[in-house]
Coordinates of C-alpha atoms in Angstrom, one line a residue:
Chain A
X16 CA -14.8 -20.8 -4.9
X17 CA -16.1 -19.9 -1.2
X18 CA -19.7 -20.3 -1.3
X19 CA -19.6 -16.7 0.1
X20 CA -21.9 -14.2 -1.5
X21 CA -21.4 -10.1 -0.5
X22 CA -25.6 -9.3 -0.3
X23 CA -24.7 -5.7 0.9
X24 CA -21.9 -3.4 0.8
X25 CA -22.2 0.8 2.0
X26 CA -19.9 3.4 2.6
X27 CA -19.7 6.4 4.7
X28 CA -18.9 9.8 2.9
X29 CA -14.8 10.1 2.1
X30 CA -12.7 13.2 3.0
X31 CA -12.8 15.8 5.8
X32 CA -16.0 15.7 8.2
X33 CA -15.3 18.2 10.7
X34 CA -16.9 16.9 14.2
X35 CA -17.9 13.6 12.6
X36 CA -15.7 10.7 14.4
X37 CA -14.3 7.6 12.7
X38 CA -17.0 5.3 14.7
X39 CA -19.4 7.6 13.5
X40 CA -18.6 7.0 10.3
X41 CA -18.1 2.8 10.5
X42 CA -21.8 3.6 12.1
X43 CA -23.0 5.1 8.9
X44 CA -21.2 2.6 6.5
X45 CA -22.9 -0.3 8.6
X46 CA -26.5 0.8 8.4
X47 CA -25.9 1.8 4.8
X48 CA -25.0 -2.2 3.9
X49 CA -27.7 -3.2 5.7
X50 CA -29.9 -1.2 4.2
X51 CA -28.7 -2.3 0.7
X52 CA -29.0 -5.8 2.0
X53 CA -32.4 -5.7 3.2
X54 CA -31.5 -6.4 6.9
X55 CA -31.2 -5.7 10.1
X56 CA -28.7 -5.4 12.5
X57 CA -30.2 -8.1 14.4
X58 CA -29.8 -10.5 11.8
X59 CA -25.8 -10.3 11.6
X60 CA -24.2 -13.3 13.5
X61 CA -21.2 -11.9 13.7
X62 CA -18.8 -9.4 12.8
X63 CA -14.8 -8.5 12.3
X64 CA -13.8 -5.4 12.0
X65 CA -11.2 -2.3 12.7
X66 CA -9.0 0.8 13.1
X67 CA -5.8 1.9 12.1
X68 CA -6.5 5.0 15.2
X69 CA -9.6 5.9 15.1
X70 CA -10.9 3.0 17.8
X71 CA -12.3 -0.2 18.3
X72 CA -14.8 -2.2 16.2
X73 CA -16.1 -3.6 18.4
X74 CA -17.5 -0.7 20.7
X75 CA -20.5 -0.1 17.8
X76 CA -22.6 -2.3 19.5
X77 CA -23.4 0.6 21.4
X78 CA -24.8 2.7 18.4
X79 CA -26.0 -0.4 16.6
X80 CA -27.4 -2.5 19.1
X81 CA -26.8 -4.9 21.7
X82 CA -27.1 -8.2 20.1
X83 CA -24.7 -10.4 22.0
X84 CA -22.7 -11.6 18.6
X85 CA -19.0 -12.2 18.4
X86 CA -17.2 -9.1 17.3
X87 CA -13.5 -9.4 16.8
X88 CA -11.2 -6.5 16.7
X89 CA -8.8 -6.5 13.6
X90 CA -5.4 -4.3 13.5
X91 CA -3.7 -5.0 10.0
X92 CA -2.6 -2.0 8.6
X93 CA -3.7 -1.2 5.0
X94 CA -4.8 -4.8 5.2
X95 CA -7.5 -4.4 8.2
X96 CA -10.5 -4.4 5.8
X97 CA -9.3 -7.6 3.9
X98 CA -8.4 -9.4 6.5
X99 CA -11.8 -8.7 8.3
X100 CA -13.9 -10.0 5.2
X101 CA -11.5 -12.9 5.3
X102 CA -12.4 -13.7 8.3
X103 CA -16.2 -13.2 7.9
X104 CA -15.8 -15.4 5.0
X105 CA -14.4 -17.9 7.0
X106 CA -16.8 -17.6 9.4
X107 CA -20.1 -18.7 6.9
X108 CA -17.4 -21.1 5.2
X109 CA -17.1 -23.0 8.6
X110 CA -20.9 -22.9 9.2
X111 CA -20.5 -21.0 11.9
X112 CA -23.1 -18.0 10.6
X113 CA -25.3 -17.4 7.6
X114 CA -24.7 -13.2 7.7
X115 CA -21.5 -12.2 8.5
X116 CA -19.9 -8.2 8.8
X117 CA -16.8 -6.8 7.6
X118 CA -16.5 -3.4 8.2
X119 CA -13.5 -0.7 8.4
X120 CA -13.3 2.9 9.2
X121 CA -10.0 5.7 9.9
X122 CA -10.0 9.2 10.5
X123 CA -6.7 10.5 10.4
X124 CA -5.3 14.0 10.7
X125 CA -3.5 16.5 8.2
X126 CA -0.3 15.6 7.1
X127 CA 1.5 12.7 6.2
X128 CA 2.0 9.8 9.2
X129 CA 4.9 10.7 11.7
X130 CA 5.7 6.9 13.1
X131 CA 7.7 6.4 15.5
X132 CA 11.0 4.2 14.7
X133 CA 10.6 2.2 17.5
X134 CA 7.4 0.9 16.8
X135 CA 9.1 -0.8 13.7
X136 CA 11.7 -2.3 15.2
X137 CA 14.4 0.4 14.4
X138 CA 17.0 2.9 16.2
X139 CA 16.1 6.4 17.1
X140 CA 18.8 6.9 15.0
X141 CA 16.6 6.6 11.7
X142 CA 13.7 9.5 12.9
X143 CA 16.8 12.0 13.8
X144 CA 18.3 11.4 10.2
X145 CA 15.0 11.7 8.4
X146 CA 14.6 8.5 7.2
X147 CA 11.2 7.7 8.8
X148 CA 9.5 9.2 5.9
X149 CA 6.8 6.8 4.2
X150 CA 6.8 8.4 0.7
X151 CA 10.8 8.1 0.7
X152 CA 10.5 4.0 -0.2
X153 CA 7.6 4.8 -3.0
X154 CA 10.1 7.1 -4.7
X155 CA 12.6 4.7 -4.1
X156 CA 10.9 2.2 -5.4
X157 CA 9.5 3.5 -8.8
X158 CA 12.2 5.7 -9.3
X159 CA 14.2 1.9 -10.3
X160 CA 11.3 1.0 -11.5
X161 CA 11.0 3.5 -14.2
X162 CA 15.0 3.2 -15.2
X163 CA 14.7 -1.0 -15.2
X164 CA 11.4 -0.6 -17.5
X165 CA 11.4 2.5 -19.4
X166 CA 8.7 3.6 -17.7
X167 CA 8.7 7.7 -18.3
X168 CA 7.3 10.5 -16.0
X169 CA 4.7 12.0 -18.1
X170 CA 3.1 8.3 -17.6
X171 CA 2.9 8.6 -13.7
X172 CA 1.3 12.0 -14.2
X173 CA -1.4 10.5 -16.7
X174 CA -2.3 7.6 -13.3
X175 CA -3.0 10.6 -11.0
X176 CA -4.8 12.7 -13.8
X177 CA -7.1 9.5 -14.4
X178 CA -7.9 9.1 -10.7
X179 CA -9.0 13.3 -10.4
X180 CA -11.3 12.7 -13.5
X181 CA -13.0 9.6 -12.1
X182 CA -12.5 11.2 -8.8
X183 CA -15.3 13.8 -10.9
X184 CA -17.4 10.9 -11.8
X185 CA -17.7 9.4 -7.9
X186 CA -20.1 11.6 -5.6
X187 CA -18.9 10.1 -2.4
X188 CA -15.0 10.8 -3.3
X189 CA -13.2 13.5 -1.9
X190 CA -11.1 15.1 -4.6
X191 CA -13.9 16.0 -7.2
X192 CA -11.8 18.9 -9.5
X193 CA -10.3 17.4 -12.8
X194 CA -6.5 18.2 -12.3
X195 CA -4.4 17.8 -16.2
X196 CA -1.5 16.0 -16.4
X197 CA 1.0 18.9 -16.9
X198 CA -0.4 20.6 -13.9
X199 CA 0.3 17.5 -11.8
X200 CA 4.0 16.3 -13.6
X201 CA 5.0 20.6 -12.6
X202 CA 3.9 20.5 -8.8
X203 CA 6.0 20.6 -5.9
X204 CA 8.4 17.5 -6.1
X205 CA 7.8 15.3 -2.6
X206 CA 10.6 12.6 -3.3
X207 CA 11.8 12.5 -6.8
X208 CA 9.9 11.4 -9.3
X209 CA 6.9 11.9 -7.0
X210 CA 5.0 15.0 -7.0
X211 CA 2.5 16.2 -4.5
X212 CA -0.4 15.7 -6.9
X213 CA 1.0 11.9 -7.7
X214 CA 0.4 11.0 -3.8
X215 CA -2.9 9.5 -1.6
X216 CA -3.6 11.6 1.8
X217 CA -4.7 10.4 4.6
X218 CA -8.2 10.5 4.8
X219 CA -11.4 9.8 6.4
X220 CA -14.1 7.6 5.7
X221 CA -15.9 3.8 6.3
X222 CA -16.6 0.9 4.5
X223 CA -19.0 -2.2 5.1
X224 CA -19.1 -5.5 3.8
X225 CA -22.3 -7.9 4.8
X226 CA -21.5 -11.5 3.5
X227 CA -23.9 -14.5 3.6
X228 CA -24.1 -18.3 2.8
X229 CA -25.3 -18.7 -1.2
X230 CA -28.8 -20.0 0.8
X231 CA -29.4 -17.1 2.7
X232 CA -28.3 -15.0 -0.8
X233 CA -31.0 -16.7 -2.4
X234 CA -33.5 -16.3 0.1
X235 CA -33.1 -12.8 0.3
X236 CA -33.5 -12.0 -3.3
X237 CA -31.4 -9.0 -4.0
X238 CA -28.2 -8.4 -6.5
X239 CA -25.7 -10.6 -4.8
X240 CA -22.4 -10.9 -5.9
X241 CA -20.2 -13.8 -5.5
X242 CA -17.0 -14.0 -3.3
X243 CA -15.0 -16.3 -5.9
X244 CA -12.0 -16.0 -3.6
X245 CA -10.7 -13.8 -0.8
X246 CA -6.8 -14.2 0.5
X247 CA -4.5 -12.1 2.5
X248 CA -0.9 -12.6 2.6
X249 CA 2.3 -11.3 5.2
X250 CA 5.7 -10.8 2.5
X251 CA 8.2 -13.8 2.2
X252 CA 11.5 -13.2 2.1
X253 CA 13.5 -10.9 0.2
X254 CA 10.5 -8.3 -0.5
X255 CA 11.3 -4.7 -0.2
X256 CA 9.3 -2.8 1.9
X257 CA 8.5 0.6 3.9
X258 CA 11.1 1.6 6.4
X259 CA 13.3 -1.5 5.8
X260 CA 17.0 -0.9 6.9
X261 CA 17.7 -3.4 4.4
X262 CA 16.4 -5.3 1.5
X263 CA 18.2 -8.7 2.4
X264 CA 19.0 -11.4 -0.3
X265 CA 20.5 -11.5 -3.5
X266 CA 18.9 -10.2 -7.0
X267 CA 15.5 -9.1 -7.3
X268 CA 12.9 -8.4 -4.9
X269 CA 10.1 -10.3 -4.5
X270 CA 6.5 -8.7 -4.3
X271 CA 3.8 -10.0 -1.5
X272 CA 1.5 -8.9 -4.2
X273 CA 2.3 -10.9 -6.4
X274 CA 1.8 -13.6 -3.9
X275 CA -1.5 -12.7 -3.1
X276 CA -3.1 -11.9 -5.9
X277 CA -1.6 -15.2 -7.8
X278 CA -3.7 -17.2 -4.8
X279 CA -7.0 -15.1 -5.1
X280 CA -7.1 -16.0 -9.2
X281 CA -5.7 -19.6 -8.1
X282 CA -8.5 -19.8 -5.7
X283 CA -11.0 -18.3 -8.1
X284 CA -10.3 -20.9 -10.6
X285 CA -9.8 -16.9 -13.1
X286 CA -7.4 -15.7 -15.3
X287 CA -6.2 -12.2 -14.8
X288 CA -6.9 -11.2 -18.6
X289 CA -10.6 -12.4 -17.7
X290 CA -11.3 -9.2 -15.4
X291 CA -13.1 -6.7 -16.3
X292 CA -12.9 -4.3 -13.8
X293 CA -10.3 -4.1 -11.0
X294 CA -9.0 -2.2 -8.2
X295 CA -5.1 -1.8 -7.5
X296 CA -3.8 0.1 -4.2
X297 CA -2.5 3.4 -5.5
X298 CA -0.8 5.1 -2.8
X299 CA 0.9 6.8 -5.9
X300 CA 0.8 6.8 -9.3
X301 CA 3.8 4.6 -9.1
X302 CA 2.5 2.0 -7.1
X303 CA -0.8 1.6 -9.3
X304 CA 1.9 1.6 -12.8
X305 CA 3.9 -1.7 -10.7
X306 CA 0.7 -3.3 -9.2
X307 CA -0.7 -3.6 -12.7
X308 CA 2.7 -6.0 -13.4
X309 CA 2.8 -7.7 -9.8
X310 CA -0.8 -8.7 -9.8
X311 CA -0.4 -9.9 -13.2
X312 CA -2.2 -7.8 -15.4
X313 CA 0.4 -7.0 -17.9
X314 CA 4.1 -7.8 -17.9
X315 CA 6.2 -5.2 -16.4
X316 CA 7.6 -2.4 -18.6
X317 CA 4.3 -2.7 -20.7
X318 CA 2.5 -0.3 -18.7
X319 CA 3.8 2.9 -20.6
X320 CA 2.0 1.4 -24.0
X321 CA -1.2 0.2 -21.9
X322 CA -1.4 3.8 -20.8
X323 CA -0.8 5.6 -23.7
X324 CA -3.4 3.5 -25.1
X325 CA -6.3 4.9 -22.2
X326 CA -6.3 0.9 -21.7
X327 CA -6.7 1.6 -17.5
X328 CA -9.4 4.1 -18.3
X329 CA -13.3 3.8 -17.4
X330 CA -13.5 2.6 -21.3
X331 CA -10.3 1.1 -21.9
X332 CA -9.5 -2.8 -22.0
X333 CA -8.6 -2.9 -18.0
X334 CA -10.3 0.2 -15.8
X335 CA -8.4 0.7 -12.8
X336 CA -9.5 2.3 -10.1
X337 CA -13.0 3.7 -11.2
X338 CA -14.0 5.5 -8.6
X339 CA -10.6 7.6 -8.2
X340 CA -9.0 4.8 -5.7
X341 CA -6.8 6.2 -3.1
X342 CA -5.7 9.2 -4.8
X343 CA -9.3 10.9 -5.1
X344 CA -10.8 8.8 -2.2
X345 CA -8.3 9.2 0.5
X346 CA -6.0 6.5 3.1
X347 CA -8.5 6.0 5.8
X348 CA -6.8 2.8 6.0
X349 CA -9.2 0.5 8.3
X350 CA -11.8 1.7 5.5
X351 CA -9.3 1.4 1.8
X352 CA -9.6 -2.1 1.3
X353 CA -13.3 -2.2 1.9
X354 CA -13.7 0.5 0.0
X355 CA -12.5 -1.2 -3.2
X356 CA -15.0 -4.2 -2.7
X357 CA -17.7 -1.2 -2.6
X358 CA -16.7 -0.3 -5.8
X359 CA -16.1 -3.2 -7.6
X360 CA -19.8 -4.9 -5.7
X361 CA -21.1 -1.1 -7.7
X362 CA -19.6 -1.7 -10.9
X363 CA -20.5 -5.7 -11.5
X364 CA -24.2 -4.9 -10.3
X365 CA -24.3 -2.3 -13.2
X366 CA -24.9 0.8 -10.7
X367 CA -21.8 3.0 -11.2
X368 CA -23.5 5.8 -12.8
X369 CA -21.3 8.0 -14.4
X370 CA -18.5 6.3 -13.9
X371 CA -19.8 2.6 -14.7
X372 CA -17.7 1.0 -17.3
X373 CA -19.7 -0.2 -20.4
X374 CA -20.6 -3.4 -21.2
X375 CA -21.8 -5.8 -18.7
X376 CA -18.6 -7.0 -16.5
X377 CA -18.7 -10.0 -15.1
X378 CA -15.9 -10.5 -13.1
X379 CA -13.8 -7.8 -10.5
X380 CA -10.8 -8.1 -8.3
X381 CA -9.0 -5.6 -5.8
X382 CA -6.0 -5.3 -4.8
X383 CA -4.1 -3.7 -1.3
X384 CA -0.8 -3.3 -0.6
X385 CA 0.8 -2.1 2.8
X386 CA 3.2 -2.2 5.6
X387 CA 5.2 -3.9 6.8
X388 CA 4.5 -6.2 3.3
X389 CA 0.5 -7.5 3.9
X390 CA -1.0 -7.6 0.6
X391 CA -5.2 -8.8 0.3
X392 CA -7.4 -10.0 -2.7
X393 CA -10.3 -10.6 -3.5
X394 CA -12.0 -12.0 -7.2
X395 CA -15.9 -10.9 -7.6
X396 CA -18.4 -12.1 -9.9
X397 CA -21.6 -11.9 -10.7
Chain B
X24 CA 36.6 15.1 16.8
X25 CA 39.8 13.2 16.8
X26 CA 41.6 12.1 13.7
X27 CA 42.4 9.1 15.1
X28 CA 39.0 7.5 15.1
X29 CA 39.1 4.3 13.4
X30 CA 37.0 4.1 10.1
X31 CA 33.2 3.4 10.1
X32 CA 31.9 -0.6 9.8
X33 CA 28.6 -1.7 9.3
X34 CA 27.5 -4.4 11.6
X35 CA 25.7 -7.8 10.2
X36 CA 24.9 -11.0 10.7
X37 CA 25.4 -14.0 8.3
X38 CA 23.2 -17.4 9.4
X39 CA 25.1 -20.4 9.5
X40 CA 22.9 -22.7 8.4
X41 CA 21.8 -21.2 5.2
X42 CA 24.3 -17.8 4.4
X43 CA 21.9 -15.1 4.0
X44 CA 23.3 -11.9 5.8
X45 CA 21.6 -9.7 7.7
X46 CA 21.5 -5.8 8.4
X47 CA 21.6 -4.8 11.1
X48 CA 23.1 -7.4 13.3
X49 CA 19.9 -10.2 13.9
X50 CA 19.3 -13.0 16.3
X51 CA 16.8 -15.0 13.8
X52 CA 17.4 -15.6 10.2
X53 CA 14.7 -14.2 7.8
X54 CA 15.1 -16.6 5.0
X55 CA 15.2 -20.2 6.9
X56 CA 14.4 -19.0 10.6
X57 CA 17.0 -20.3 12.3
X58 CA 18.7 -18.7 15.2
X59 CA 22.7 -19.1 14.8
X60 CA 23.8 -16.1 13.1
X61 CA 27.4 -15.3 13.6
X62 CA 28.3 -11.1 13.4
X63 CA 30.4 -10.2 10.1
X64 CA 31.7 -6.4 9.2
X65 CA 29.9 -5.9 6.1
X66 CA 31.8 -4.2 3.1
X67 CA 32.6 -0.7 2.7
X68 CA 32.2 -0.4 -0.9
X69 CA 29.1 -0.5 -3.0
X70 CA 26.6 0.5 -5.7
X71 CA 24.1 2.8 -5.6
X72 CA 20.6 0.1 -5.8
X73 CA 18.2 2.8 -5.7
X74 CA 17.6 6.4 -4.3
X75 CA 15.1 9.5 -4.2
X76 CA 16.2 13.1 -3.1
X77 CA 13.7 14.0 0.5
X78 CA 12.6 17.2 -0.8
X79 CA 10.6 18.4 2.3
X80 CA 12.0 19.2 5.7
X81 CA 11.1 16.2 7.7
X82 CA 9.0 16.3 10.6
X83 CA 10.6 17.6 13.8
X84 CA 10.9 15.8 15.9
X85 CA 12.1 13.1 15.3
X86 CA 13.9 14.6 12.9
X87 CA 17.2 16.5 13.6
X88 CA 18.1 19.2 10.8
X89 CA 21.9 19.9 10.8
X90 CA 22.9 22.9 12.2
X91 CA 23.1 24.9 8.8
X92 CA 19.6 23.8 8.8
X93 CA 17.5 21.6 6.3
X94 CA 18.5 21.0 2.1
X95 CA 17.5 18.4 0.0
X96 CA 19.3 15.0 0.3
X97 CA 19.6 11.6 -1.2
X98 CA 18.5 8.4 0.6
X99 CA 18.3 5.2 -1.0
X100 CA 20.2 1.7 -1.0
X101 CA 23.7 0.3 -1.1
X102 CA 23.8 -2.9 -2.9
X103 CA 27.1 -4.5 -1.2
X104 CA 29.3 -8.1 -2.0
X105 CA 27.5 -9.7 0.5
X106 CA 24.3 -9.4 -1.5
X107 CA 22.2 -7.5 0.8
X108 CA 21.6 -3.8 0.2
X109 CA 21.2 -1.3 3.1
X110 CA 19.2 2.2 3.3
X111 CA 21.7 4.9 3.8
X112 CA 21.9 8.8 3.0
X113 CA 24.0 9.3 0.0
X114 CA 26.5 12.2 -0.6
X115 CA 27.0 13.8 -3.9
X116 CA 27.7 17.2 -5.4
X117 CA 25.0 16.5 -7.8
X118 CA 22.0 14.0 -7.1
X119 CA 22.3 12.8 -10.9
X120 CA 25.8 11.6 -10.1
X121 CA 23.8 8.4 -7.9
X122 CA 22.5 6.9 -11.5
X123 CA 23.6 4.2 -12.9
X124 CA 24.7 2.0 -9.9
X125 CA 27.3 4.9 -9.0
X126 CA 30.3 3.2 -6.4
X127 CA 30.1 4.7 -3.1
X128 CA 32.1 4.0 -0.1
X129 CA 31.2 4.0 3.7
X130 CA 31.8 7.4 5.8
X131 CA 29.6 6.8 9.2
X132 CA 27.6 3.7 10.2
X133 CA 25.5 5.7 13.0
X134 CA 22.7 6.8 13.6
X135 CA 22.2 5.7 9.7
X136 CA 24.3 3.9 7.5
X137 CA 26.0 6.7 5.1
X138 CA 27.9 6.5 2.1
X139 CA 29.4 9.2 -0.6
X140 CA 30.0 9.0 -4.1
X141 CA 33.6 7.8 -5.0
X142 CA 34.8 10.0 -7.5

């Protein structure tokens, strides 16, 4: 338990804004969570926040105001937006703010990334060969996957048909046309048993996160949620990850996942089978199918029956990714993270919409995953 | 290209204090961080761990197509003896020939490790 309530979460439109910039956008997400807060910018102590390449956080102050608060620059890769709310949490743990901002924004071009082998620490060598190719280690990856589980194609096409349909069901997501399994399982193969359809793009887009001390919640009225437990973690050893020359140690790999999801429920004092509505990093259809096993959802191989039973849908037993996640949203990957504790803050305050699952949940978690092997948590509840 | 070139090794490291081995060669041990890691030639044979087929042309640069110009090729991992399994391109006549933890053998170490199916 942290003490830490979210009072006010907004997002920026998702997908291509021709002329908009990523700062505008972190702009637009910020005023929108203050807005849902009931706040101003004046009243925010202090703020974390951050890029992948769209700029620094902390030059808002010049759109929102110059309030003379600490504002600290965060550069974590698909992690940025965790590991900013982290550190906000931190910050009203310690006592050393009541409000606290996490926010997160990208705007990335066409195309899939083109890194540069030497920013990870490998030869040229590895660019001229063609192996500085992201989507080669998620094929890689669920392609032994798939033969060590019996996990069958048809069943990554039904992840990416879900998140188009609730991609339908979101106004703010970027891919809003239904798209049926068969068409996705026939389209252009990217890296086998990936299609084009099964992938994420890089996107555009902002997320904010406004957290406060349970007093402050109180006194502000509102729907508050509670921060149960939020936890970022880099891999241990013998995890396999994106542009690894090798996966070193015998047997298995281990998942940084796994490790970080295990200490958010720890944390939270929950129970994975407890959740009610969660959010797992799908950079493919693949990665959502494994996340499901490594976060501890389900054991692994039981995804195909899970699936075939609609259990990740909007009204099955465990909805995944209700507002289209990654694959209808878009990777602007400051913003992804963030994004999910939008969706889940959305869901638990019963204000989804279309797309809100029934009942009334109670309890939310979300999930990223990234390079080089950063995973963050979080556990909500209201 | 002479005939006389001796046969490709891959470079690691193995870490005296606790035996993990490295790929490539490494000054610091990933498993127990310490820093005495003597170099080892790592084995020439090994199993197919995991692999996809690159489909697309990658981007140029940095990538070099050969001089026949781009196909479709396997990548993926070699489990070896020494436990740790290294990302190489894989030859084959047929990409369904890498299932099943096919053998493969070492035919260049630079400027990525890569191995072909042992028929």
């Amino acid at each position: 338990m942290t003490g830490v309530s979210i009072v006010g979460a907004g997002l920026s439109a998702f997908g291509r804004q021709p002329g908009v910039s990523g700062r505008e956008m972190a702009v637009q997400a910020i005023r929108s969570a203050l807005v849902d807060a009931g706040l101003e910018w004046s009243d925010v102590q202090i703020a974390f926040g951050g890029s992948d390449g769209s700029g620094l956080a902390d030059t808002l102050v010049a759109e929102l105001g110059l309030t003379g608060i600490p504002f600290t620059n965060v550069k974590n890769g698909c992690a940025t937006g965790g590991s900013a709310l982290v550190s906000a949490v931190n910050a009203i743990r310690s006592g050393s703010a009541e409000i606290a901002l996490a926010v997160g924004f990208d705007k990335h071009g066409r195309g899939a990334f083109a890194p540069l082998p030497e920013e990870w620490g490998l030869p040229v060598g590895y660019g001229e060969a063609g192996l500085m190719v992201t989507t080669q280690f998620f094929g890689i990856k669920i392609a032994r996957y798939m033969r060590e589980h019996g996990i069958t194609a048809p069943t990554l096409a039904k992840v990416a048909e879900k998140a188009y349909a609730n991609g339908t069901l979101n106004p703010n997501a970027w891919r809003r046309t239904p798209m049926s399994a068969d068409e996705i399982a026939s389209a252009d193969m990217v890296n086998d048993p990936l299609t084009r359809f099964m992938f994420c793009s890089p996107g555009e887009g902002g997320a904010a996160i406004i957290v406060a001390s349970e007093a402050v919640a109180t006194r502000l009225g509102g729907r508050p949620v509670s921060l149960l437990s939020a936890v970022t973690r880099t891999r241990g050893f013998g995890t396999f990850e994106v542009f690894a020359p090798a996966i070193q140690g015998a047997g298995a790999p281990t998942s940084v996942s796994t490790v970080a999801a295990a200490a958010a429920f720890d944390a939270a004092g929950v129970r994975p089978d407890e959740i009610d509505v969660l959010q797992l990093q799908d950079t493919e259809s693949g990665a959502e199918i494994m996340h499901m096993a490594e976060c501890g959802f389900c054991e692994h191989g039981e995804q195909e029956q899970l699936l075939e039973k609609g259990a990740t849908l909007i009204d099955g037993s465990m909805p995944v990714n209700t507002d289209g996640g990654c694959i209808a949203n878009g990777e602007p990957i400051g913003a992804s993270g963030l994004r999910q504790v939008h969706e889940i803050v959305t869901q638990l305050r019963g204000e989804a919409g279309d797309r809100q699952v029934p009942g009334t949940p109670r309890l939310g978690f979300t999930h990223v995953y990234g390079a080089p092997g950063i995973s963050a948590c979080t556990v909500l509840a209201v | 290209m002479s005939t006389t070139e001796p046969a490709p090794r891959l470079h690691g490291s193995r870490c005296d204090s606790c035996g993990n081995v490295a790929f490539p060669v490494a000054d610091g041990c990933q498993r127990c961080g310490q820093q005495v890691m003597q170099p080892i030639e790592l084995s020439e044979h090994g199993t197919v761990w995991g692999f996809t087929v690159q489909r697309f042309a990658p981007k140029s640069p940095p990538y070099v197509p050969p001089a026949d110009g781009f196909a479709p090729f396997a990548v993926g991992y070699v489990e070896l003896a020494e436990g740790v399994k290294v990302e190489a391109v894989l030859d084959c006549a047929d990409f369904a020939e890498l299932e099943g933890q096919a053998p493969v053998r070492l035919t260049a170490a630079a400027p990525v490790p890569r191995f072909e199916v042992v028929a």
